[in-house]
Amino acid sequence: DARDPVTGLPEFSLYGHTLECLTPTPAMLDQTDVLTFDLMDVGSRYYTFVWTMVLAMRACAAAGKAFVVLDRPNPLDGVHIEGGAITAGYESFVGLVSCPNRHGLTAGEIARWRHAVEKLDLELAVISMRGWQRDMRFDHTGLPWVMPSPNMPTTDTALVYPGMCLVEGTELSEGRGTTRPFELAGAPYLDGHRLAADLTAMQLPGVKLRAAVFTPMFQKHHPKPCGGVQLHVTNPETFR
């Protein structure tokens, strides 16, 4: 929590390790008439911005406050969907409700979906985009990429994230602590050349796998050199 240096308004953090910490409190909303959600999502269910939005929508419904979503493009497009449902009982902040890993929705569409399904007593307004079509990726928009979080530095990161974030649940480094998170994966005991050869033999569509050695500056396997691979997406349309 802090105070904005320009306006002097209070800032409240909605990050933490419990649902209570992740949800606006009645005290936070006390002086609020309308809560506006203005964040860039990356089209993958483990990216928590949209779940912060849903928790905030629930809190506003309980407090009688209006809610506005300024919609943004899904950088992966709104056509392709990948991944299965979440098994009942395994919902969490990286999947507050069951939906595919790559969900193909915008934040505004998720807001309307949860508003309807949960029957929230909430005045909801979604400010739609002009010019976005469902088959557009972010590089089609002509807009500059402003990284929404430190480990989402480029549109290339967002493209591989729906699959490569799963590496985070293994003993391999998913490239956090490097300048190419989620495009790199490996471990100190891996032979990157053998891994690259084995993956190349699988003939995965739309991607080249290159042997690499990288040293994470923080998190998993810091500060050990890791053998592994770097993903180079050659065709975003066929890459899965």
Coordinates of C-alpha atoms in Angstrom, one line a residue, residues 163-176 182 184-190 195 214 219-221 226-227:
G163 CA 2.3 -23.9 -22.4
M164 CA 5.6 -22.9 -20.9
C165 CA 4.1 -21.6 -17.6
L166 CA 3.4 -25.3 -16.9
V167 CA 7.2 -25.8 -16.6
E168 CA 6.9 -23.7 -13.4
G169 CA 5.3 -26.7 -11.7
T170 CA 8.4 -28.9 -12.4
E171 CA 12.0 -28.9 -11.2
L172 CA 13.1 -27.2 -14.4
S173 CA 13.7 -23.5 -14.6
E174 CA 11.1 -21.8 -16.8
G175 CA 13.6 -18.9 -17.5
R176 CA 12.5 -16.6 -14.6
F182 CA 9.2 -18.8 -20.6
L184 CA 13.9 -20.6 -22.0
A185 CA 13.7 -23.8 -20.1
G186 CA 16.3 -26.1 -18.6
A187 CA 18.2 -27.3 -15.5
P188 CA 21.9 -27.6 -14.4
Y189 CA 21.9 -31.4 -15.1
L190 CA 20.3 -31.2 -18.6
L195 CA 17.0 -32.0 -25.5
F214 CA 21.4 -19.8 -19.3
Q219 CA 14.5 -18.0 -8.4
K220 CA 14.8 -21.6 -9.5
H221 CA 18.5 -22.8 -10.0
C226 CA 21.3 -24.4 -16.9
G227 CA 21.4 -26.5 -20.0

